[in-house]
Amino acid sequence: SFPDDAPDMDALVSNADTAMYRAKELGKNRCVRFDASMNQAMVRRQAIEQALRAELEGGHGLALHYQPLFSARDNALVGAEALLRWTHAELGNVSPLEAISVAEDCGLIVPLGYWVLRTACRDASRWQGRHAHPLRVAVNISARQLGDPQFLEQVMDILREEKLPADLLEIELTETVLMENMEAGAYTLHRLSQLGIHLAIDDFGTGYSSLAYLRQLPMRRLKIDRSFVRDLPAQEHSRKIVTAIVALAHGLGLEVTAEGVETLEQAEYLVEQGCDVLQGYAFARPMPVQQFVELQASH
Ligand code: C2E
Ligand code: CA
Ligand code: CA
């Protein structure tokens, strides 16, 4: 409304546009009134988009950190999850959730996801042979990446070029990513699985928790979301949910990783329940690749 929301016609229309985008984001078919904080959010997203574009064209601000994964059975190091880190001169540290969300909206997710996968496979390929066990690398894949028609071919090219055996790559997909790609994604996921790549459902229990994709898709692992781990072992509900998820997963022949394990009591409880892999600050935080290589020597 004029003049409260803008001093002139152009700004008024542009702000109305911002409110319209917000309405679409919130699920369309609704009324949203403009307020100034929306513009700030928009300005920040545009700044992130520009900076990310520059980064992908040859910057040095992107990195992957690796969070070690340990076998619950014998505490052996079994691999690491690759997590995006981004430090930018003006924007500071941009969280991976924010960077990925902007990249998804503006289409940069495909080149960004490619960079992540390439870097993770290259690093993981170098780890092999130095450690007692083969170490698997887990990579997070977002919705539009899985939906990208080139995705399958890119994964195959990367594995071949980086000389990483397919079964040392694990792809983590959230329930939302799976739901958004149920049909087109199913073919890709079956192919990836046939190649030997492991598929994991991330943040299990926080999304749709649909049993349909457990039946239809060749998943190998469920990752129990840290919101269920947080209140262990005190909270009865969390205890029961964890027990039920482990029973469900094992009944279907899937392995279970517990994420966000911060205390030894939590770890103990999760081992007792039969979790296969533990991940969390109680064992190790995500770390630069060099530090992860050093950690391999001591495990
Ligand atoms: P996620 O896949 O669930 O990753 C685990 C997150 O939990 C990471 O946050 C990790 O640092 C954090 N974490 C690990 N152990 C603990 C713990 O004991 N306690 C607590 N409180 N947190 C713990 P991070 O690195 O900030 O990543 C956040 C999310 O961003 C990830 O959640 C993932 O969804 C997304 N993400 C990160 N890197 C990528 C990427 O390369 N591609 C895509 N598509 N998404 C990514
Ligand atoms: Ca993950
Ligand atoms: Ca997770």
Coordinates of C-alpha atoms and ligand atoms in Angstrom, one line a residue:
S1 CA 0.0 0.0 0.0
F2 CA 1.2 3.5 -0.9
P3 CA 3.0 5.3 0.7
D4 CA 3.6 3.0 3.6
D5 CA 5.4 0.2 1.7
A6 CA 7.3 2.2 -0.9
P7 CA 7.9 5.9 -2.0
D8 CA 7.2 5.4 -5.7
M9 CA 5.4 3.2 -8.2
D10 CA 8.5 1.1 -9.2
A11 CA 9.4 0.2 -5.7
L12 CA 5.8 -0.5 -4.9
V13 CA 5.5 -3.0 -7.7
S14 CA 8.8 -4.6 -6.9
N15 CA 7.8 -5.0 -3.2
A16 CA 4.5 -6.5 -4.2
D17 CA 6.5 -8.9 -6.3
T18 CA 8.6 -9.8 -3.3
A19 CA 5.5 -10.6 -1.3
M20 CA 4.2 -12.7 -4.2
Y21 CA 7.4 -14.8 -4.1
R22 CA 7.0 -15.2 -0.4
A23 CA 3.5 -16.5 -1.0
K24 CA 4.7 -19.0 -3.5
E25 CA 7.4 -20.2 -1.2
L26 CA 4.9 -20.7 1.5
G27 CA 2.9 -23.1 -0.7
K28 CA 1.0 -20.8 -3.1
N29 CA -2.7 -19.9 -3.1
R30 CA -2.4 -17.5 -0.2
C31 CA -2.3 -13.9 0.8
V32 CA 1.0 -12.4 1.9
R33 CA 1.4 -8.8 2.9
F34 CA 4.8 -7.2 2.2
D35 CA 7.1 -6.1 5.0
A36 CA 10.5 -4.7 4.9
S37 CA 12.2 -7.8 6.4
M38 CA 11.3 -9.6 3.2
N39 CA 13.5 -7.3 1.2
Q40 CA 16.4 -7.8 3.6
A41 CA 16.1 -11.6 3.1
M42 CA 15.9 -11.1 -0.6
V43 CA 19.0 -8.9 -0.7
R44 CA 20.9 -11.4 1.3
R45 CA 19.8 -14.3 -1.0
Q46 CA 20.9 -12.3 -4.0
A47 CA 24.2 -11.5 -2.5
I48 CA 24.7 -15.2 -1.7
E49 CA 23.7 -16.2 -5.2
Q50 CA 26.3 -13.8 -6.7
A51 CA 29.0 -14.8 -4.4
L52 CA 28.3 -18.5 -5.0
R53 CA 28.4 -18.0 -8.7
A54 CA 31.8 -16.4 -8.5
E55 CA 33.0 -19.1 -6.1
L56 CA 32.0 -21.8 -8.6
E57 CA 33.8 -20.0 -11.4
G58 CA 37.2 -20.4 -9.6
G59 CA 37.0 -19.1 -6.0
H60 CA 38.7 -20.7 -3.1
G61 CA 36.1 -20.3 -0.4
L62 CA 34.3 -23.6 -0.7
A63 CA 35.6 -26.6 1.3
L64 CA 34.4 -29.9 2.5
H65 CA 34.7 -31.0 6.1
Y66 CA 34.5 -34.6 7.1
Q67 CA 32.8 -36.0 10.1
P68 CA 34.1 -39.4 11.1
L69 CA 31.7 -42.4 11.3
F70 CA 32.4 -45.2 13.8
S71 CA 31.2 -48.8 13.9
A72 CA 29.0 -49.3 17.1
R73 CA 30.3 -52.9 17.3
D74 CA 34.0 -52.3 17.7
N75 CA 34.5 -48.5 17.5
A76 CA 36.4 -48.9 14.2
L77 CA 36.5 -45.9 11.9
V78 CA 34.3 -46.8 8.9
G79 CA 34.1 -43.6 6.9
A80 CA 33.0 -40.0 7.0
E81 CA 30.2 -37.7 6.0
A82 CA 31.2 -34.8 3.7
L83 CA 29.7 -31.5 4.8
L84 CA 29.9 -28.3 2.9
R85 CA 31.7 -25.3 4.4
W86 CA 31.9 -21.9 2.9
T87 CA 33.8 -18.8 4.1
H88 CA 33.4 -15.6 2.1
A89 CA 35.2 -12.4 2.4
E90 CA 32.1 -10.2 2.9
L91 CA 29.4 -12.7 3.9
G92 CA 31.5 -14.5 6.5
N93 CA 30.7 -18.2 7.1
V94 CA 27.6 -19.1 5.2
S95 CA 25.9 -22.2 6.7
P96 CA 25.5 -25.2 4.3
L97 CA 21.7 -25.1 4.8
E98 CA 21.5 -21.5 3.6
A99 CA 23.9 -22.0 0.7
I100 CA 22.1 -25.1 -0.4
S101 CA 18.7 -23.5 -0.2
V102 CA 19.8 -20.5 -2.3
A103 CA 21.6 -22.8 -4.8
E104 CA 18.4 -24.9 -5.1
D105 CA 16.3 -21.8 -5.9
C106 CA 18.7 -20.3 -8.5
G107 CA 19.8 -23.4 -10.2
L108 CA 23.4 -23.3 -8.9
I109 CA 22.8 -26.6 -7.1
V110 CA 23.8 -28.6 -10.1
P111 CA 27.3 -27.2 -10.4
L112 CA 27.7 -26.9 -6.6
G113 CA 26.5 -30.5 -6.1
Y114 CA 28.9 -31.6 -8.8
W115 CA 31.8 -29.9 -7.0
V116 CA 30.9 -31.5 -3.7
L117 CA 30.6 -35.0 -5.2
R118 CA 33.8 -34.6 -7.2
T119 CA 35.8 -33.3 -4.2
A120 CA 34.4 -36.0 -1.8
C121 CA 35.2 -38.8 -4.2
R122 CA 38.7 -37.5 -5.0
D123 CA 39.5 -37.2 -1.3
A124 CA 38.0 -40.6 -0.5
S125 CA 40.0 -42.2 -3.3
R126 CA 43.2 -41.0 -1.6
W127 CA 42.3 -42.5 1.7
Q128 CA 42.1 -46.0 0.4
G129 CA 44.9 -48.3 1.1
R130 CA 46.3 -46.2 4.0
H131 CA 43.8 -47.5 6.5
A132 CA 43.1 -51.0 7.8
H133 CA 39.5 -50.9 6.4
P134 CA 38.2 -49.3 3.2
L135 CA 36.6 -46.0 4.2
R136 CA 33.3 -45.0 2.7
V137 CA 32.4 -41.4 2.0
A138 CA 28.8 -40.2 2.5
V139 CA 27.6 -37.3 0.4
N140 CA 24.4 -35.3 0.8
I141 CA 22.3 -34.9 -2.3
S142 CA 19.5 -32.3 -2.6
A143 CA 16.2 -32.5 -4.5
R144 CA 17.0 -30.7 -7.7
Q145 CA 20.3 -32.6 -8.0
L146 CA 18.5 -36.0 -7.9
G147 CA 16.0 -34.6 -10.4
D148 CA 18.7 -33.5 -12.8
P149 CA 18.8 -35.7 -15.9
Q150 CA 22.6 -35.6 -16.0
F151 CA 23.0 -36.7 -12.4
L152 CA 23.5 -40.5 -13.0
E153 CA 26.0 -39.9 -15.7
Q154 CA 27.9 -37.4 -13.6
V155 CA 28.2 -39.8 -10.7
M156 CA 29.5 -42.5 -13.0
D157 CA 32.0 -40.2 -14.6
I158 CA 33.3 -39.0 -11.2
L159 CA 33.7 -42.5 -9.8
R160 CA 35.6 -43.6 -12.9
E161 CA 37.8 -40.5 -13.1
E162 CA 38.6 -40.4 -9.4
K163 CA 39.0 -44.2 -9.3
L164 CA 36.8 -44.7 -6.3
P165 CA 35.0 -48.1 -6.1
A166 CA 31.3 -47.5 -6.2
D167 CA 30.6 -49.3 -2.9
L168 CA 32.7 -46.7 -1.1
L169 CA 30.3 -43.9 -2.0
E170 CA 27.1 -43.5 0.0
I171 CA 24.5 -41.1 -1.1
E172 CA 22.3 -39.5 1.6
L173 CA 18.8 -38.4 0.7
T174 CA 16.2 -36.9 3.0
E175 CA 12.7 -38.1 3.0
T176 CA 11.6 -34.8 1.4
V177 CA 14.1 -35.2 -1.4
L178 CA 12.7 -38.7 -2.0
M179 CA 9.1 -37.6 -2.0
E180 CA 9.8 -34.8 -4.4
N181 CA 11.4 -37.2 -6.8
M182 CA 9.4 -40.4 -6.3
E183 CA 8.9 -41.2 -9.9
A184 CA 11.8 -39.7 -11.8
G185 CA 14.2 -40.4 -8.9
A186 CA 13.3 -44.1 -8.6
Y187 CA 15.0 -45.1 -11.8
T188 CA 18.1 -43.1 -11.0
L189 CA 18.3 -44.6 -7.5
H190 CA 17.9 -48.2 -8.8
R191 CA 20.7 -47.6 -11.3
L192 CA 23.0 -46.1 -8.6
S193 CA 22.3 -49.1 -6.4
Q194 CA 23.0 -51.5 -9.2
L195 CA 26.3 -49.8 -9.7
G196 CA 27.1 -50.7 -6.0
I197 CA 26.6 -47.2 -4.6
H198 CA 25.0 -47.3 -1.1
L199 CA 21.8 -45.2 -0.5
A200 CA 20.9 -43.8 2.9
I201 CA 17.8 -42.0 4.1
D202 CA 18.9 -39.0 6.1
D203 CA 17.1 -37.4 9.1
F204 CA 14.8 -40.4 9.2
G205 CA 11.7 -39.7 11.2
T206 CA 11.4 -36.0 10.6
G207 CA 9.7 -36.0 7.2
Y208 CA 7.0 -38.2 5.8
S209 CA 8.5 -41.4 7.1
S210 CA 6.7 -43.1 4.3
L211 CA 7.1 -46.8 4.3
A212 CA 6.5 -46.9 0.5
Y213 CA 10.0 -45.8 -0.3
L214 CA 11.5 -48.3 2.0
R215 CA 9.6 -51.0 0.1
Q216 CA 10.2 -49.6 -3.4
L217 CA 13.7 -48.2 -3.2
P218 CA 16.9 -50.0 -2.8
M219 CA 18.0 -48.3 0.4
R220 CA 20.8 -49.6 2.6
R221 CA 20.7 -47.4 5.6
L222 CA 18.5 -45.2 7.8
K223 CA 20.0 -42.4 9.7
I224 CA 18.1 -41.6 12.9
D225 CA 17.7 -37.9 13.1
R226 CA 19.5 -36.2 16.0
S227 CA 16.2 -34.9 17.4
F228 CA 15.5 -38.4 18.6
V229 CA 19.0 -38.9 19.9
R230 CA 19.1 -35.6 21.8
D231 CA 16.8 -36.6 24.7
L232 CA 18.3 -40.1 25.2
P233 CA 18.3 -42.0 27.4
A234 CA 16.1 -39.9 29.8
Q235 CA 13.0 -39.4 27.6
E236 CA 10.8 -42.4 27.2
H237 CA 9.3 -41.4 23.9
S238 CA 12.7 -41.0 22.3
R239 CA 13.8 -44.3 23.6
K240 CA 10.7 -46.0 22.2
I241 CA 11.1 -44.3 18.8
V242 CA 14.7 -45.3 18.5
T243 CA 13.9 -48.9 19.4
A244 CA 11.2 -49.0 16.8
I245 CA 13.3 -47.4 14.1
V246 CA 16.1 -49.9 14.7
A247 CA 13.6 -52.8 14.6
L248 CA 12.1 -51.5 11.4
A249 CA 15.4 -51.0 9.7
H250 CA 16.9 -54.3 10.8
G251 CA 13.7 -56.1 9.8
L252 CA 14.1 -54.7 6.3
G253 CA 17.8 -55.6 6.2
L254 CA 19.0 -52.0 6.5
E255 CA 21.8 -50.7 8.7
V256 CA 21.2 -47.9 11.2
T257 CA 23.3 -44.8 11.8
A258 CA 22.5 -42.6 14.8
E259 CA 23.4 -38.9 14.2
G260 CA 24.1 -36.2 16.7
V261 CA 25.5 -38.4 19.4
E262 CA 26.8 -35.9 21.9
T263 CA 27.2 -37.9 25.1
L264 CA 28.6 -41.3 26.1
E265 CA 25.2 -42.2 27.8
Q266 CA 23.5 -41.7 24.4
A267 CA 26.2 -43.8 22.7
E268 CA 25.8 -46.6 25.2
Y269 CA 22.0 -46.7 24.8
L270 CA 22.3 -46.7 21.0
V271 CA 24.8 -49.5 21.0
E272 CA 22.5 -51.5 23.3
Q273 CA 19.6 -51.0 20.9
G274 CA 21.7 -52.4 18.1
C275 CA 22.6 -49.3 16.1
D276 CA 25.3 -50.0 13.6
V277 CA 27.1 -46.7 13.1
L278 CA 27.5 -43.7 15.4
Q279 CA 28.1 -40.1 14.4
G280 CA 28.4 -37.1 16.6
Y281 CA 30.3 -34.7 18.7
A282 CA 30.9 -37.3 21.4
F283 CA 33.3 -38.9 18.9
A284 CA 34.4 -36.2 16.5
R285 CA 33.3 -33.0 14.9
P286 CA 33.4 -32.4 11.2
M287 CA 37.0 -31.5 10.3
P288 CA 39.2 -30.4 7.4
V289 CA 40.4 -33.2 5.2
Q290 CA 44.0 -33.1 6.4
Q291 CA 42.9 -33.5 9.9
F292 CA 40.7 -36.5 9.0
V293 CA 43.7 -38.1 7.3
E294 CA 45.7 -37.7 10.5
L295 CA 42.8 -39.2 12.5
Q296 CA 42.9 -42.3 10.2
A297 CA 46.4 -43.0 11.4
S298 CA 45.3 -43.2 15.0
H299 CA 42.3 -45.4 14.4
Ligands
C2E1 P1 22.9 -33.3 7.9 O1 23.1 -34.0 6.6 O2 21.9 -33.9 8.8 O3 24.3 -33.3 8.6 C1 24.6 -33.4 9.9 C2 24.7 -32.1 10.6 O4 24.7 -32.3 12.0 C3 25.9 -31.3 10.2 O5 25.6 -29.9 10.3 C4 26.9 -31.7 11.4 O6 27.9 -30.7 11.6 C5 25.9 -31.7 12.5 N1 26.3 -32.5 13.7 C6 27.1 -33.6 13.6 N2 27.2 -34.2 14.8 C7 26.5 -33.4 15.7 C8 26.2 -33.5 17.1 O7 26.7 -34.3 17.8 N3 25.4 -32.5 17.6 C9 24.9 -31.5 16.8 N4 24.1 -30.6 17.4 N5 25.1 -31.4 15.5 C10 25.9 -32.4 14.9 P2 26.1 -28.9 9.1 O8 27.5 -29.3 8.7 O9 25.8 -27.5 9.6 O10 25.1 -29.3 7.9 C11 23.7 -29.0 8.0 C12 23.0 -29.6 6.9 O11 23.3 -29.0 5.7 C13 23.3 -31.1 6.7 O12 22.5 -31.8 7.6 C14 22.8 -31.3 5.3 O13 21.4 -31.4 5.2 C15 23.2 -29.9 4.6 N6 24.4 -30.1 3.9 C16 25.7 -30.0 4.3 N7 26.6 -30.2 3.3 C17 25.8 -30.5 2.2 C18 26.1 -30.8 0.9 O14 27.3 -30.9 0.4 N8 25.1 -31.0 0.0 C19 23.8 -30.9 0.4 N9 22.8 -31.1 -0.4 N10 23.4 -30.6 1.7 C20 24.5 -30.4 2.6
CA2 CA 23.5 -36.0 6.0
CA3 CA 21.1 -35.9 9.0

